Short mmCIF file of C-alpha atoms in Angstrom, two decimals:
data_model
loop_
_atom_site.label_atom_id
_atom_site.label_comp_id
_atom_site.label_asym_id
_atom_site.label_seq_id
_atom_site.Cartn_x
_atom_site.Cartn_y
_atom_site.Cartn_z
CA ALA Y 1 -55.59 -14.35 -11.75
CA GLN Y 2 -55.01 -13.86 -15.45
CA SER Y 3 -57.76 -14.90 -17.63
CA VAL Y 4 -59.30 -14.63 -21.09
CA THR Y 5 -62.95 -14.70 -21.80
CA GLN Y 6 -64.36 -15.16 -25.41
CA PRO Y 7 -68.09 -14.62 -24.92
CA ASP Y 8 -69.34 -16.08 -28.17
CA ILE Y 9 -68.91 -19.86 -28.53
CA HIS Y 10 -70.15 -20.03 -32.14
CA ILE Y 11 -70.74 -17.27 -34.70
CA THR Y 12 -72.05 -17.57 -38.20
CA VAL Y 13 -71.53 -14.82 -40.76
CA SER Y 14 -72.35 -14.64 -44.44
CA GLU Y 15 -69.55 -14.53 -46.94
CA GLY Y 16 -68.60 -10.95 -47.68
CA ALA Y 17 -69.97 -9.72 -44.39
CA SER Y 18 -67.83 -8.17 -41.81
CA LEU Y 19 -66.64 -10.08 -38.63
CA GLU Y 20 -65.90 -9.15 -35.09
CA LEU Y 21 -64.92 -11.74 -32.50
CA ARG Y 22 -64.82 -10.52 -28.88
CA CYS Y 23 -62.10 -10.98 -26.35
CA ASN Y 24 -61.88 -9.78 -22.75
CA TYR Y 25 -58.96 -10.17 -20.69
CA SER Y 26 -58.03 -9.94 -16.95
CA TYR Y 27 -54.36 -9.04 -16.27
CA GLY Y 28 -52.74 -6.86 -13.71
CA ALA Y 29 -50.10 -5.23 -15.84
CA THR Y 30 -49.93 -4.15 -19.53
CA PRO Y 31 -50.92 -7.30 -21.27
CA TYR Y 32 -49.43 -9.03 -24.25
CA LEU Y 33 -52.34 -10.41 -26.40
CA PHE Y 34 -52.47 -12.75 -29.19
CA TRP Y 35 -55.14 -14.18 -31.67
CA TYR Y 36 -54.50 -17.71 -33.01
CA VAL Y 37 -56.60 -19.49 -35.61
CA GLN Y 38 -57.10 -23.17 -35.74
CA SER Y 39 -58.43 -24.80 -39.02
CA PRO Y 40 -60.11 -28.12 -38.66
CA GLY Y 41 -57.73 -30.97 -37.79
CA GLN Y 42 -54.72 -28.44 -37.80
CA GLY Y 43 -52.50 -26.82 -35.34
CA LEU Y 44 -52.65 -23.24 -34.26
CA GLN Y 45 -51.41 -20.17 -36.37
CA LEU Y 46 -50.73 -16.80 -35.16
CA LEU Y 47 -52.92 -14.23 -36.62
CA LEU Y 48 -51.56 -11.15 -34.80
CA LYS Y 49 -50.19 -9.85 -31.49
CA TYR Y 50 -50.21 -6.77 -29.41
CA PHE Y 51 -47.20 -5.82 -27.18
CA SER Y 52 -47.31 -1.96 -26.93
CA GLY Y 53 -47.72 1.04 -28.87
CA ASP Y 54 -50.45 1.42 -31.63
CA THR Y 55 -53.70 -0.05 -30.24
CA LEU Y 56 -54.74 -1.14 -33.82
CA VAL Y 57 -52.84 -4.18 -34.74
CA GLN Y 58 -52.67 -5.53 -38.29
CA GLY Y 59 -52.20 -9.20 -38.99
CA ILE Y 60 -52.21 -11.96 -41.62
CA LYS Y 61 -55.13 -12.85 -43.87
CA GLY Y 62 -56.58 -9.30 -43.68
CA PHE Y 63 -57.49 -9.48 -39.89
CA GLU Y 64 -56.93 -6.68 -37.43
CA ALA Y 65 -57.56 -6.25 -33.70
CA GLU Y 66 -57.99 -3.28 -31.45
CA PHE Y 67 -56.63 -3.13 -27.91
CA LYS Y 68 -58.83 -1.19 -25.68
CA ARG Y 69 -57.41 -0.87 -22.13
CA SER Y 70 -60.43 0.85 -20.75
CA GLN Y 71 -62.72 -2.16 -21.75
CA SER Y 72 -60.13 -4.82 -21.20
CA SER Y 73 -60.76 -6.02 -24.68
CA PHE Y 74 -58.93 -7.08 -27.75
CA ASN Y 75 -61.42 -7.68 -30.37
CA LEU Y 76 -60.63 -9.32 -33.74
CA ARG Y 77 -62.10 -7.83 -36.98
CA LYS Y 78 -62.08 -8.56 -40.69
CA PRO Y 79 -63.96 -6.23 -43.11
CA SER Y 80 -64.97 -9.06 -45.55
CA VAL Y 81 -65.12 -12.73 -44.56
CA HIS Y 82 -64.18 -15.48 -47.04
CA TRP Y 83 -65.37 -19.04 -46.75
CA SER Y 84 -61.81 -20.24 -45.99
CA ASP Y 85 -61.93 -18.18 -42.81
CA ALA Y 86 -64.26 -20.76 -41.21
CA ALA Y 87 -62.25 -21.97 -38.29
CA GLU Y 88 -61.77 -21.76 -34.41
CA TYR Y 89 -60.18 -18.64 -33.15
CA PHE Y 90 -58.47 -18.28 -29.82
CA CYS Y 91 -57.47 -15.16 -28.05
CA ALA Y 92 -54.63 -15.44 -25.48
CA VAL Y 93 -52.67 -13.45 -23.02
CA ALA Y 94 -49.01 -14.09 -22.21
CA GLY Y 95 -48.44 -15.27 -18.70
CA THR Y 96 -45.68 -17.83 -17.94
CA ALA Y 97 -47.03 -19.51 -21.13
CA LEU Y 98 -50.13 -18.57 -23.02
CA ILE Y 99 -53.48 -18.39 -21.30
CA PHE Y 100 -56.05 -19.22 -23.79
CA GLY Y 101 -59.83 -18.27 -23.97
CA LYS Y 102 -62.12 -21.23 -24.75
CA GLY Y 103 -62.48 -20.27 -28.37
CA THR Y 104 -65.06 -19.02 -30.86
CA THR Y 105 -66.07 -21.20 -33.81
CA LEU Y 106 -66.62 -19.29 -36.97
CA SER Y 107 -69.00 -20.72 -39.57
CA VAL Y 108 -69.25 -18.97 -42.97
CA SER Y 109 -72.59 -19.08 -44.92
CA SER Y 110 -72.79 -18.65 -48.80
CA ASN I 1 -37.17 -26.45 -41.74
CA ALA I 2 -39.93 -28.54 -40.43
CA GLY I 3 -40.76 -26.18 -37.47
CA VAL I 4 -42.45 -28.27 -34.74
CA THR I 5 -43.39 -31.82 -35.33
CA GLN I 6 -45.21 -34.31 -33.18
CA THR I 7 -45.20 -38.20 -33.09
CA PRO I 8 -47.68 -39.83 -33.26
CA LYS I 9 -50.62 -38.08 -34.90
CA PHE I 10 -53.07 -40.47 -33.54
CA ARG I 11 -53.24 -43.09 -30.75
CA VAL I 12 -55.77 -45.22 -29.04
CA LEU I 13 -54.79 -46.58 -25.68
CA LYS I 14 -56.48 -48.77 -23.04
CA THR I 15 -56.95 -47.60 -19.51
CA GLY I 16 -53.70 -48.18 -17.48
CA GLN I 17 -51.44 -48.36 -20.52
CA SER I 18 -48.57 -46.04 -20.90
CA MET I 19 -47.14 -44.10 -23.84
CA THR I 20 -44.85 -41.17 -24.66
CA LEU I 21 -45.70 -38.36 -27.11
CA LEU I 22 -42.56 -36.78 -28.80
CA CYS I 23 -42.27 -33.17 -29.76
CA ALA I 24 -39.41 -32.06 -31.94
CA GLN I 25 -38.27 -28.46 -33.00
CA ASP I 26 -35.62 -27.36 -35.34
CA MET I 27 -35.82 -23.71 -34.59
CA ASN I 28 -33.29 -23.88 -31.75
CA HIS I 29 -35.83 -22.51 -29.35
CA GLU I 30 -35.18 -22.49 -25.66
CA TYR I 31 -38.79 -22.84 -24.48
CA MET I 32 -41.12 -25.71 -25.10
CA TYR I 33 -44.55 -26.48 -24.05
CA TRP I 34 -47.31 -29.11 -23.78
CA TYR I 35 -50.95 -28.09 -23.93
CA ARG I 36 -54.12 -30.18 -24.12
CA GLN I 37 -57.16 -29.07 -26.01
CA ASP I 38 -60.66 -30.26 -24.85
CA PRO I 39 -64.01 -29.38 -26.53
CA GLY I 40 -65.34 -25.98 -24.95
CA MET I 41 -62.05 -25.70 -22.86
CA GLY I 42 -59.52 -24.06 -25.08
CA LEU I 43 -55.85 -25.05 -24.65
CA ARG I 44 -54.46 -25.62 -21.14
CA LEU I 45 -50.90 -25.89 -20.13
CA ILE I 46 -49.78 -29.27 -18.88
CA HIS I 47 -45.94 -28.79 -18.57
CA TYR I 48 -43.29 -26.60 -20.09
CA SER I 49 -39.59 -26.25 -20.31
CA VAL I 50 -37.33 -23.13 -20.17
CA GLY I 51 -34.25 -25.13 -21.52
CA GLU I 52 -32.48 -28.34 -21.78
CA GLY I 53 -32.68 -30.32 -18.50
CA THR I 54 -35.56 -28.11 -17.13
CA THR I 55 -39.24 -28.74 -16.63
CA ALA I 56 -42.01 -27.08 -14.74
CA LYS I 57 -45.66 -27.67 -14.08
CA GLY I 58 -48.56 -25.92 -15.84
CA GLU I 59 -52.08 -25.65 -15.04
CA VAL I 60 -53.04 -29.44 -15.50
CA PRO I 61 -49.93 -31.62 -14.82
CA ASP I 62 -51.49 -34.48 -12.87
CA GLY I 63 -51.08 -37.80 -14.58
CA TYR I 64 -48.34 -36.56 -16.86
CA ASN I 65 -44.50 -36.47 -16.76
CA VAL I 66 -42.07 -34.71 -19.06
CA SER I 67 -38.40 -34.77 -19.95
CA ARG I 68 -36.12 -32.46 -21.94
CA LEU I 69 -32.98 -34.32 -22.50
CA LYS I 70 -32.04 -32.69 -25.58
CA LYS I 71 -32.85 -28.98 -26.41
CA GLN I 72 -34.72 -29.98 -29.62
CA ASN I 73 -37.00 -32.47 -28.05
CA PHE I 74 -39.68 -32.40 -25.35
CA LEU I 75 -41.37 -35.69 -24.26
CA LEU I 76 -44.77 -35.96 -22.65
CA GLY I 77 -45.42 -39.31 -20.90
CA LEU I 78 -48.62 -40.93 -19.50
CA GLU I 79 -47.72 -43.59 -17.02
CA SER I 80 -51.15 -45.05 -16.45
CA ALA I 81 -53.61 -43.63 -18.94
CA ALA I 82 -57.05 -42.77 -17.86
CA PRO I 83 -60.20 -41.81 -19.97
CA SER I 84 -59.98 -38.42 -18.73
CA GLN I 85 -56.76 -37.98 -20.61
CA THR I 86 -58.59 -38.49 -23.86
CA SER I 87 -57.68 -35.12 -25.72
CA VAL I 88 -55.83 -33.49 -28.48
CA TYR I 89 -52.29 -32.64 -27.33
CA PHE I 90 -50.28 -29.85 -28.88
CA CYS I 91 -46.68 -29.07 -28.50
CA ALA I 92 -45.33 -25.58 -28.95
CA SER I 93 -41.90 -23.88 -28.71
CA SER I 94 -40.62 -20.21 -28.65
CA TRP I 95 -37.37 -18.39 -28.29
CA THR I 96 -38.26 -16.87 -24.86
CA GLY I 97 -41.10 -17.33 -22.63
CA GLY I 98 -44.28 -15.47 -22.00
CA ALA I 99 -44.66 -12.73 -24.66
CA ASP I 100 -42.89 -14.39 -27.38
CA THR I 101 -44.68 -15.92 -30.27
CA GLN I 102 -45.24 -19.78 -29.73
CA TYR I 103 -45.03 -22.02 -32.72
CA PHE I 104 -47.26 -25.05 -32.51
CA GLY I 105 -47.11 -28.55 -33.84
CA PRO I 106 -50.08 -30.29 -35.65
CA GLY I 107 -51.15 -32.11 -32.59
CA THR I 108 -51.74 -35.70 -31.38
CA ARG I 109 -55.25 -36.98 -31.01
CA LEU I 110 -55.23 -39.51 -28.02
CA THR I 111 -58.21 -41.63 -27.18
CA VAL I 112 -58.09 -43.65 -23.95
CA LEU I 113 -60.70 -46.33 -23.69
#
């Protein structure tokens, strides 16, 4: 069955530090992968998506993600975190609809 | 261009009451979805629609009904609300299914007492 695992429930990073949020997927064929961000009290906004081709995907707000088929991973990265990046982040794989991980809450300390 | 809108934003129900959540999109999307978000559970698909007049069950459909009488609207109904349906409900839409980008509404926070 298709599934997405986000191993980290909560991560705290210092402002200006680098960030990596982990995502592992289970999918039989070539997956279509997404990262969404949800700010407090808001809906979900698409950060980036991977369909095929280049395994390093650039998104909005300075985020990027790398698809690694051998590790079944699609980790999200940002070189320098800003306080406004504090939010909940969801990784998802496309099935009939989107199958979401349980999310990782990012806190940013000053 | 409002995108995806949801009505109402907040609602409190008593057990056994009924209500309908309305989702509207102005992007002429074929596909529409209802998800629920619970703490520590991520988003789970309740029902979805692949076009006007069609609906299908998702992962957690029990206790909910849906209708898509007009292409731009997708209604989610709770006939007899239960405390287990306390959640935040999100509607989304997309041109096609599966791999296409879904656009999300702002959510409806529902509390069932």
